[in-house]
Amino acid sequence: MLWDIEALKKKAQEEINSAQDLAGVDAMRIKYLGRKGIIAEIFSKLPELSAEEKSQTGKFANELKFFLTELINNKVQQLKTIDHRPKTVDLDITLPGIKPEIGTRHPITQVLEEICAIFTQMGFKIFDSPEIETEFNNFTALNIPLEHPSRDAFDTFYIRRQKLLLRSHTSPGQIRVMKKYKPPLAVVVPGKVYRPDAVDASHSFMFHQVEGFLVDERVRFSDLKGVLTNFSQELFGSDIKMRFRPHFFPFTEPSAEVDISCVMCEGKGCSVCGKKGWLEILGAGMIHPNVFKAVGYPKNKYTGFAFGMGVERIAMLKYGIDDIRLFFENDLRFLRQF
Ligand code: PHE
């Protein structure tokens, strides 16, 4: 035999096993299996051999070829999975550090806290009420009858056909507080509310409200006016004027929509107030007797007022923002301004 196949196999095996990297293995592939490699050379010399040598050598060379192909492929796999990260790290502890970024509170959080702070100064307590509500708390107890349009699935996110939903306003907070506590009560309920509205410059499927209510014996509409006037002057400045327009809410009677004089034009009329000079900021009224009945308060003992305001709307007026979507896009260039 012209070649000692066994010795060749042993040598190739050693060389391939000791390859340090992929380039090293590749060099072995070329050396043994390449077009001009050792195996190819053996095959090219076969015609010069005797018939018996030819078949023997051909057989061995073929076996060696398969053996080395497999060995090389395994070695490549092995090298690819090895962790090539350096074992020691070059660490220069004298380099200047990376300054951690200091965040700011979201503008909605800031306005929400500002609103709550004004009411806590007036003696109101803050109550945290859940965002997942029962149909009873969100509607029934608030005197919103079965056939009222806002009960349709269109206006409320329902949860899996159960009688649970994402609260569409913070008013169910009134029910939770009154079911749990007896008057006198002065409470604000801040938080997220949900409505399946198409998103545009003034609508979002999620926004924030602050609910407020006060219940005691002999609470009057003038108390509501006093509290809300103090609130808007604290928030927007002492020159702000208020206007109460008659309105309808199922859970208050009488009800009103409350406007403030336009913060942009001071009532002269501009594009923000639609030339009206007034901006609607909240809904309010005297709590309906049916609501007291639903929470089990004795008949004719208490009176009270309630109001609810949208935080995004107030923040937009306060900062002159014309698109509600800006609050929820997480654009730091916008958020860093507050
Ligand atoms: N819940 C009403 C709304 O979301 C607002 C409101 C609250 C009105 C309390 C009157 C009294 O539109």
PDB file of N, CA and C in Angstrom, residues 14 40 51 55 84 89 126 128 137 148 162 182 213 216 241 244 251 257 264 279 292 318-319 336:
ATOM      1  N   GLU A  14      -5.462  14.252  15.343  1.00  0.00           N
ATOM      2  CA  GLU A  14      -4.738  15.116  16.287  1.00  0.00           C
ATOM      3  C   GLU A  14      -4.784  16.569  15.860  1.00  0.00           C
ATOM      4  N   ALA A  40      -8.089  13.708  -1.850  1.00  0.00           N
ATOM      5  CA  ALA A  40      -8.214  13.829  -3.305  1.00  0.00           C
ATOM      6  C   ALA A  40      -6.973  13.254  -3.993  1.00  0.00           C
ATOM      7  N   ALA A  51      -5.165  -3.957  -9.062  1.00  0.00           N
ATOM      8  CA  ALA A  51      -6.606  -4.089  -8.826  1.00  0.00           C
ATOM      9  C   ALA A  51      -6.919  -4.286  -7.356  1.00  0.00           C
ATOM     10  N   SER A  55      -8.877  -1.455  -4.744  1.00  0.00           N
ATOM     11  CA  SER A  55     -10.141  -1.582  -4.016  1.00  0.00           C
ATOM     12  C   SER A  55      -9.927  -1.398  -2.512  1.00  0.00           C
ATOM     13  N   HIS A  84     -16.503  32.866  23.867  1.00  0.00           N
ATOM     14  CA  HIS A  84     -15.254  33.520  23.475  1.00  0.00           C
ATOM     15  C   HIS A  84     -14.952  34.785  24.234  1.00  0.00           C
ATOM     16  N   VAL A  89     -11.488  41.128  32.337  1.00  0.00           N
ATOM     17  CA  VAL A  89     -12.075  42.301  31.707  1.00  0.00           C
ATOM     18  C   VAL A  89     -11.140  43.486  31.929  1.00  0.00           C
ATOM     19  N   ILE A 126     -58.832  61.100  50.346  1.00  0.00           N
ATOM     20  CA  ILE A 126     -58.666  60.424  49.062  1.00  0.00           C
ATOM     21  C   ILE A 126     -59.026  58.948  49.214  1.00  0.00           C
ATOM     22  N   ASP A 128     -59.144  55.259  47.095  1.00  0.00           N
ATOM     23  CA  ASP A 128     -58.675  54.537  45.919  1.00  0.00           C
ATOM     24  C   ASP A 128     -59.696  53.460  45.577  1.00  0.00           C
ATOM     25  N   ASN A 137     -72.359  48.765  40.723  1.00  0.00           N
ATOM     26  CA  ASN A 137     -71.704  49.992  41.185  1.00  0.00           C
ATOM     27  C   ASN A 137     -71.561  51.044  40.087  1.00  0.00           C
ATOM     28  N   HIS A 148     -80.576  52.809  29.617  1.00  0.00           N
ATOM     29  CA  HIS A 148     -79.767  54.013  29.364  1.00  0.00           C
ATOM     30  C   HIS A 148     -78.673  53.701  28.338  1.00  0.00           C
ATOM     31  N   GLN A 162     -69.321  38.453  31.915  1.00  0.00           N
ATOM     32  CA  GLN A 162     -69.736  38.481  33.316  1.00  0.00           C
ATOM     33  C   GLN A 162     -70.344  39.848  33.576  1.00  0.00           C
ATOM     34  N   LYS A 182     -70.412  55.887  56.938  1.00  0.00           N
ATOM     35  CA  LYS A 182     -71.594  56.743  57.199  1.00  0.00           C
ATOM     36  C   LYS A 182     -71.174  58.207  57.094  1.00  0.00           C
ATOM     37  N   PHE A 213     -67.172  64.105  46.292  1.00  0.00           N
ATOM     38  CA  PHE A 213     -68.543  64.209  46.817  1.00  0.00           C
ATOM     39  C   PHE A 213     -68.499  64.498  48.305  1.00  0.00           C
ATOM     40  N   ASP A 216     -73.767  64.954  54.017  1.00  0.00           N
ATOM     41  CA  ASP A 216     -74.010  65.251  55.446  1.00  0.00           C
ATOM     42  C   ASP A 216     -75.494  65.631  55.575  1.00  0.00           C
ATOM     43  N   LYS A 241     -63.567  82.911  36.509  1.00  0.00           N
ATOM     44  CA  LYS A 241     -65.005  82.986  36.819  1.00  0.00           C
ATOM     45  C   LYS A 241     -65.644  81.633  36.521  1.00  0.00           C
ATOM     46  N   PHE A 244     -72.512  77.861  35.942  1.00  0.00           N
ATOM     47  CA  PHE A 244     -73.204  76.574  36.091  1.00  0.00           C
ATOM     48  C   PHE A 244     -74.347  76.517  35.089  1.00  0.00           C
ATOM     49  N   PHE A 251     -77.565  60.388  38.257  1.00  0.00           N
ATOM     50  CA  PHE A 251     -77.215  60.221  39.680  1.00  0.00           C
ATOM     51  C   PHE A 251     -77.169  61.523  40.465  1.00  0.00           C
ATOM     52  N   GLU A 257     -73.542  71.367  34.305  1.00  0.00           N
ATOM     53  CA  GLU A 257     -72.203  71.331  33.736  1.00  0.00           C
ATOM     54  C   GLU A 257     -71.544  72.640  34.139  1.00  0.00           C
ATOM     55  N   MET A 264     -57.329  80.991  28.184  1.00  0.00           N
ATOM     56  CA  MET A 264     -56.470  81.548  27.138  1.00  0.00           C
ATOM     57  C   MET A 264     -56.810  83.020  26.881  1.00  0.00           C
ATOM     58  N   LEU A 279     -65.121  77.496  29.097  1.00  0.00           N
ATOM     59  CA  LEU A 279     -64.630  76.132  28.900  1.00  0.00           C
ATOM     60  C   LEU A 279     -65.311  75.207  29.902  1.00  0.00           C
ATOM     61  N   PHE A 292     -78.715  57.315  47.389  1.00  0.00           N
ATOM     62  CA  PHE A 292     -78.688  57.068  48.845  1.00  0.00           C
ATOM     63  C   PHE A 292     -79.454  55.794  49.191  1.00  0.00           C
ATOM     64  N   LYS A 318     -54.638  73.748  31.150  1.00  0.00           N
ATOM     65  CA  LYS A 318     -53.626  74.364  31.997  1.00  0.00           C
ATOM     66  C   LYS A 318     -52.329  74.626  31.227  1.00  0.00           C
ATOM     67  N   TYR A 319     -51.960  73.665  30.358  1.00  0.00           N
ATOM     68  CA  TYR A 319     -50.682  73.790  29.653  1.00  0.00           C
ATOM     69  C   TYR A 319     -50.825  74.165  28.191  1.00  0.00           C
ATOM     70  N   ARG A 336     -40.622  65.609  28.950  1.00  0.00           N
ATOM     71  CA  ARG A 336     -39.572  66.297  29.720  1.00  0.00           C
ATOM     72  C   ARG A 336     -39.889  67.768  29.965  1.00  0.00           C
TER      73      ARG A 336
END
